[in-house]
Amino acid sequence: MAQKPSIPKGTRDFTAEEMARRNYIFDTIRQVFNLYGYRQIETPAMENLSTLMGKYGEEGDKLLFKVLNSGDFLRAADPKLIEEGNTARLAAQICEKGLRYDLTVPFARFVVQHRNELQFPFRRFQIQPVWRADRPQKGRYREFYQCDADVIGSDSLLNEVELLQMIDEVFHRLGIRIAIKLNNRKVLAGIAELIGEPDKLIDITVAIDKIEKIGIDKVNEELAEKGLSQNAISALRPILEINGTLDERLQQLATLLDSSETGSLGVEELRKVCDTTASLGIRAAIDLDVSLARGLNYYTGTIIEVKALDVEIGSITGGGRYDNLTGIFGLPGVSGVGISFGADRIYDVLNTLGLYPDSAAASTKVMFANFGDKEAEASLSLIKELRQAGISAELYPDQAKLKKQFAYADALAIPFVAIIGENELNQKQLTLKNMNSGEQTPVAFGDIVSKLNELL
Amino acid sequence: MAQKPSIPKGTRDFTAEEMARRNYIFDTIRQVFNLYGYRQIETPAMENLSTLMGKYGEEGDKLLFKVLNSGDFLRAADPKLIEEGNTARLAAQICEKGLRYDLTVPFARFVVQHRNELQFPFRRFQIQPVWRADRPQKGRYREFYQCDADVIGSDSLLNEVELLQMIDEVFHRLGIRIAIKLNNRKVLAGIAELIGEPDKLIDITVAIDKIEKIGIDKVNEELAEKGLSQNAISALRPILEINGTLDERLQQLATLLDSSETGSLGVEELRKVCDTTASLGIRAAIDLDVSLARGLNYYTGTIIEVKALDVEIGSITGGGRYDNLTGIFGLPGVSGVGISFGADRIYDVLNTLGLYPDSAAASTKVMFANFGDKEAEASLSLIKELRQAGISAELYPDQAKLKKQFAYADALAIPFVAIIGENELNQKQLTLKNMNSGEQTPVAFGDIVSKLNELL
């Protein structure tokens, strides 16, 4: 036998059992997105490299999967680059296309390209795979799905409120207990301003992001290393130490950032989002986290992060407001806010907690055993009736040993097996075996639909 | 403004309207697949080129999109090939991976790779995009979806019967009237045998496949050119001229092919499939077509092709039985039979005939106009109730001019707009405007769910 075939590292096959579970997650998310008036779009897997390059930083450019031009791809290649072994520049000459690295840049491209056909505010969602030439490791894949919802062309904070409601609803439906952390880029800017280091915003947020892990003293050491004055570090301390209820902390933050116009605006935005969300009622705990800074270079207002309460795993959903998504493609001044569900991590959380409902099993409800041609034909008639009634049913197609047929039903977790042998055929009744309890019940042919409706 | 961004030729963006229609098609197919006990799997977009190369003929190898190796891709490249400009061989050295060209080869790879985890017979379906570097033209894309269902590990003809039932059910649900054409590779082999030209099977089928287009005389000319004797051509004629009902034609074919064991077996298989299908009841017309030969090198038994009756377009579904799908990966002797729905052509047929149901419109059912903060908050409470009742609803997020808000609802085909101004807020009632009729109805806040349930 030839060598067993394999797939590229970092990619996955999904078996029927895995697909049923993944579909359960995607369907749940899709239903909530639809309920909130978000509309699904799809973009091609391949984008022009000119669309993708330079959008994810130098490191990101390296992680793009590039698609070799068809035909004589060397024609456009500079021999000097080949000689020098300058593969980075050469790649750009022999590849015009690349695989989608995320859903955000293609979405921005989509909005600019279709702006005359779109209605703004544009609420869109997108559930598609993305590809990254990252080093594969546990929980990190080279092909994985993203589930993004964004609304662009509106700067109303009610959009943030709705996105929080959507997060709350999705995880409620999935049965996952979560905490939502909020911050605001303007608050971070206000803090940097307040302590007199407005240019060190990134160093500050990178450092304080680690406070839970390494403690405030180590954070202060790191800030000193980055060149922050002791004055600045001392001024930062009370901000990191605010405490009490959400309301109390927002109040303390407002007082501390009173002198910064930007910072005050940030606190005000946070308060409006928290108050409106609370007044509408939300199940998840919402918390302020001034150290939260995800995608800092990108977000300009609200920042959102979701953690599972019962499983140790990174963020399972994140998002925020950006003011210039489409600027990179020449359409400035379009504000948007969005969230992204991490389907692979949500999958892991549901597996860990065993939270899949029975409906997330890919399964025929009843298999008819095959005793031969005549019995099979009678079975097919009954199976037709069952399917018309919406009950998934199948005939074991071959007249194999009964043991093998039952093993098949067992392995596929099919809950009922219908047996029609010669006797049953003559009496126009079948024996219905419950594969869990082993119980066998005689059922007249005419009663099979109602009987299974009753049992399922 | 910068140059308007674009996407690679032959690829497509799908807008919300298009996605709603595509989802309607995919959901319909998926539901029928599930009802028949077929289980969904997914495979990665990228496969190792060693899996793909040589499986689609020389032309197919050229049409594979190849993914450039990450990092120093020149390392493995033979400088001589670069010098010679031998891009075909060079591509294989600088690319290890390629994009899926169809779902069949990855499925065969999946079966061999996972054979110890799978239950046979294995009924699987798969709905995923494939990529081909074909010259783009009307109706031919470089990225398009395939929807395949196959059962492998069973040679029972009941599988063929079920696949025909599935085809019938899918198109019934979609409202598309179809004709199903059947043939059998063994019949074609029997014909070649009968006329004494068993080695010219392919030439014969290629020629007679054109009979509807060019007529029997031109077909005979072509056969003569291919080196068939006049005796053979004369012997072929009666087979091409069989007529009458399906039963009569099967009978004539049986008589004509009586001397060929293979041919007789083929007729017997066709009869068994047609008889069993008919006895179970099927809506579509099933027809015998001895000139049908799709994928001849591949199919070994039943051959299936579906045409739409009311639109001039190529085959919208096809399939057949193959006896050695997994042989290419070293697992011989696994028989299978499958069908593939052509989603893009089905999309075109539904568009041409205007057959989409209202449910295939991506639409919020009711939009609440935004008159300001207080009104918006009241709206959000009502919207929450509606969503809890499963009614898709949204608030226009900004306090824009009413004309703009209504234009938005109109453009998105949202059927109802709810108006809550200051008066309405005081009276705790809203005005519900039917966007089709223009009719306006006052509705108490407490009655909005029941009112919309009644209207939708």
Short mmCIF file of C-alpha atoms in Angstrom, two decimals, chain A residues 1 4-8 11-17 19 23 34-37 39-48 51 65-68 70-74 82 87 90-91 94-95 97 109-110 112-115 119-121 123 131 133 143 145 154-156 158-159 162 165 280-281 329-330 362 364 376 380-381 384 387 390-398 408 411-412, chain B residues 1 4-8 11-17 19 23 34-37 39-48 51 65-68 70-74 82 87 90-91 94-95 97 109-110 112-115 119-121 123 131 133 143 145 154-156 158-159 162 165 280-281 329-330 362 364 376 380-381 384 387 390-398 408 411-412:
data_model
loop_
_atom_site.label_atom_id
_atom_site.label_comp_id
_atom_site.label_asym_id
_atom_site.label_seq_id
_atom_site.Cartn_x
_atom_site.Cartn_y
_atom_site.Cartn_z
CA MET A 1 0.00 0.00 0.00
CA LYS A 4 -0.76 7.13 3.78
CA PRO A 5 -1.83 10.52 2.45
CA SER A 6 -1.74 13.54 4.73
CA ILE A 7 -2.73 17.20 4.83
CA PRO A 8 -0.56 20.31 5.20
CA THR A 11 -4.73 22.40 8.67
CA ARG A 12 -7.53 20.07 9.72
CA ASP A 13 -10.11 17.69 8.40
CA PHE A 14 -13.45 17.90 10.17
CA THR A 15 -15.26 14.62 10.65
CA ALA A 16 -19.04 14.37 10.70
CA GLU A 17 -19.08 14.53 14.52
CA MET A 19 -18.87 19.29 11.76
CA ASN A 23 -22.37 23.87 12.71
CA ASN A 34 -29.72 37.80 11.83
CA LEU A 35 -31.98 38.65 14.74
CA TYR A 36 -30.07 41.91 15.17
CA GLY A 37 -30.37 42.87 11.50
CA ARG A 39 -26.54 40.78 6.94
CA GLN A 40 -24.16 38.11 5.75
CA ILE A 41 -21.63 38.74 2.99
CA GLU A 42 -18.80 36.64 1.61
CA THR A 43 -15.57 37.64 -0.07
CA PRO A 44 -13.23 35.47 -2.16
CA ALA A 45 -10.55 33.36 -0.47
CA MET A 46 -7.95 34.97 -2.72
CA GLU A 47 -7.40 38.72 -2.67
CA ASN A 48 -4.94 40.70 -4.75
CA THR A 51 -4.96 44.59 -1.08
CA PHE A 65 0.05 32.64 1.95
CA LYS A 66 0.90 33.75 -1.58
CA VAL A 67 -0.53 32.09 -4.67
CA LEU A 68 1.89 31.48 -7.54
CA SER A 70 -0.35 30.69 -13.44
CA GLY A 71 1.68 29.93 -16.55
CA ASP A 72 5.11 31.47 -17.02
CA PHE A 73 5.43 33.06 -13.60
CA LEU A 74 9.16 33.76 -14.14
CA ILE A 82 16.84 35.50 -8.06
CA THR A 87 12.78 35.90 -1.88
CA LEU A 90 10.72 38.02 -5.65
CA ALA A 91 7.54 36.60 -4.13
CA ILE A 94 5.77 35.92 -9.11
CA CYS A 95 2.57 36.08 -7.02
CA LYS A 97 -2.74 36.91 -5.21
CA ARG A 109 -11.96 46.52 0.53
CA PHE A 110 -15.55 45.32 -0.02
CA VAL A 112 -14.90 50.77 -0.67
CA GLN A 113 -15.45 48.72 -3.83
CA HIS A 114 -19.23 48.49 -3.36
CA ARG A 115 -19.85 51.78 -1.58
CA GLN A 119 -26.81 51.34 2.52
CA PHE A 120 -25.15 53.00 5.48
CA PRO A 121 -25.11 52.31 8.35
CA ARG A 123 -24.49 46.04 9.41
CA TRP A 131 -5.13 31.51 6.46
CA ALA A 133 1.55 30.84 7.68
CA GLU A 143 -6.59 27.64 8.49
CA TYR A 145 -12.68 30.40 10.87
CA SER A 154 -22.54 55.17 12.29
CA ASP A 155 -20.80 56.58 15.34
CA SER A 156 -23.73 56.04 17.69
CA LEU A 158 -26.02 52.32 20.62
CA ASN A 159 -24.13 50.10 18.20
CA GLU A 162 -26.22 46.12 20.62
CA GLN A 165 -26.30 42.34 23.74
CA LEU A 280 -31.85 47.02 28.90
CA GLY A 281 -30.75 44.06 31.03
CA PHE A 329 -8.35 52.05 0.53
CA GLY A 330 -8.87 55.74 0.04
CA ALA A 362 -24.86 14.37 13.23
CA THR A 364 -29.89 9.66 11.48
CA ALA A 376 -35.57 -3.50 1.75
CA LEU A 380 -37.75 2.20 1.62
CA SER A 381 -41.48 2.96 1.51
CA LYS A 384 -39.97 7.75 2.52
CA ARG A 387 -38.49 11.65 5.63
CA GLY A 390 -38.97 15.40 8.61
CA ILE A 391 -37.43 12.41 10.41
CA SER A 392 -33.94 11.58 9.18
CA ALA A 393 -33.85 7.91 8.25
CA GLU A 394 -31.70 5.50 6.27
CA LEU A 395 -31.62 1.94 5.02
CA TYR A 396 -28.46 -0.10 5.53
CA PRO A 397 -27.85 -0.51 1.80
CA ASP A 398 -26.34 -4.00 1.80
CA TYR A 408 -22.76 0.50 12.21
CA ALA A 411 -20.94 3.58 16.01
CA LEU A 412 -22.96 6.37 14.38
CA MET B 1 -8.85 59.16 -3.72
CA LYS B 4 -10.59 51.69 -6.40
CA PRO B 5 -9.64 48.31 -4.99
CA SER B 6 -10.61 45.18 -6.87
CA ILE B 7 -10.60 41.40 -6.55
CA PRO B 8 -8.82 38.76 -8.64
CA THR B 11 -13.66 35.60 -8.17
CA ARG B 12 -16.73 37.20 -6.66
CA ASP B 13 -17.97 39.12 -3.69
CA PHE B 14 -21.42 38.08 -2.51
CA THR B 15 -23.61 40.88 -1.24
CA ALA B 16 -26.18 40.34 1.49
CA GLU B 17 -28.93 39.84 -1.09
CA MET B 19 -25.85 35.50 0.22
CA ASN B 23 -27.94 30.24 1.70
CA ASN B 34 -29.37 15.23 6.40
CA LEU B 35 -32.80 13.70 5.96
CA TYR B 36 -31.19 10.88 3.98
CA GLY B 37 -28.55 10.18 6.63
CA ARG B 39 -23.12 13.39 7.17
CA GLN B 40 -21.22 16.59 6.51
CA ILE B 41 -17.44 16.72 6.51
CA GLU B 42 -14.99 19.48 5.61
CA THR B 43 -11.43 19.29 4.32
CA PRO B 44 -8.83 22.08 4.25
CA ALA B 45 -8.70 24.53 1.34
CA MET B 46 -5.04 23.69 0.85
CA GLU B 47 -3.95 20.13 0.10
CA ASN B 48 -0.44 18.87 -0.45
CA THR B 51 -2.32 14.76 -3.27
CA PHE B 65 -3.59 27.15 -7.92
CA LYS B 66 -0.25 26.55 -6.22
CA VAL B 67 0.71 28.17 -2.92
CA LEU B 68 4.25 29.50 -2.65
CA SER B 70 6.91 30.33 3.07
CA GLY B 71 10.34 31.75 3.80
CA ASP B 72 13.26 30.97 1.51
CA PHE B 73 11.31 29.20 -1.20
CA LEU B 74 14.30 29.30 -3.61
CA ILE B 82 15.31 28.60 -13.47
CA THR B 87 8.25 26.84 -14.79
CA LEU B 90 10.05 24.70 -10.91
CA ALA B 91 6.56 25.32 -9.52
CA ILE B 94 8.85 26.08 -4.77
CA CYS B 95 5.25 25.09 -3.91
CA LYS B 97 0.60 23.07 -1.39
CA ARG B 109 -7.72 11.31 0.50
CA PHE B 110 -9.94 11.79 3.59
CA VAL B 112 -7.92 6.66 3.08
CA GLN B 113 -6.43 8.82 5.81
CA HIS B 114 -9.32 8.23 8.25
CA ARG B 115 -10.35 4.76 7.16
CA GLN B 119 -18.00 3.40 9.45
CA PHE B 120 -18.71 1.86 6.06
CA PRO B 121 -20.89 2.31 4.15
CA ARG B 123 -22.52 8.46 3.53
CA TRP B 131 -10.51 26.81 -7.16
CA ALA B 133 -7.12 28.71 -12.77
CA GLU B 143 -13.71 30.12 -7.16
CA TYR B 145 -18.90 25.99 -4.61
CA SER B 154 -21.48 -0.30 -0.71
CA ASP B 155 -22.25 -1.58 -4.18
CA SER B 156 -26.00 -1.86 -3.62
CA LEU B 158 -30.38 1.07 -3.63
CA ASN B 159 -27.82 3.84 -3.15
CA GLU B 162 -31.75 7.08 -2.91
CA GLN B 165 -34.82 10.49 -4.65
CA LEU B 280 -41.30 4.38 -4.59
CA GLY B 281 -42.71 7.28 -6.58
CA PHE B 329 -4.22 6.62 -2.61
CA GLY B 330 -3.49 2.95 -2.24
CA ALA B 362 -31.86 38.96 3.95
CA THR B 364 -34.87 42.67 9.20
CA ALA B 376 -34.28 55.27 21.07
CA LEU B 380 -34.46 49.27 22.26
CA SER B 381 -36.68 47.78 24.98
CA LYS B 384 -35.44 43.31 22.79
CA ARG B 387 -35.92 39.51 19.26
CA GLY B 390 -37.62 35.50 17.24
CA ILE B 391 -38.52 38.55 15.17
CA SER B 392 -35.51 40.17 13.54
CA ALA B 393 -35.51 43.87 14.42
CA GLU B 394 -33.16 46.82 14.41
CA LEU B 395 -32.92 50.43 15.50
CA TYR B 396 -31.62 53.00 13.06
CA PRO B 397 -28.60 53.88 15.19
CA ASP B 398 -28.33 57.59 14.40
CA TYR B 408 -32.55 52.95 4.30
CA ALA B 411 -33.47 49.97 0.14
CA LEU B 412 -33.06 46.98 2.47
#
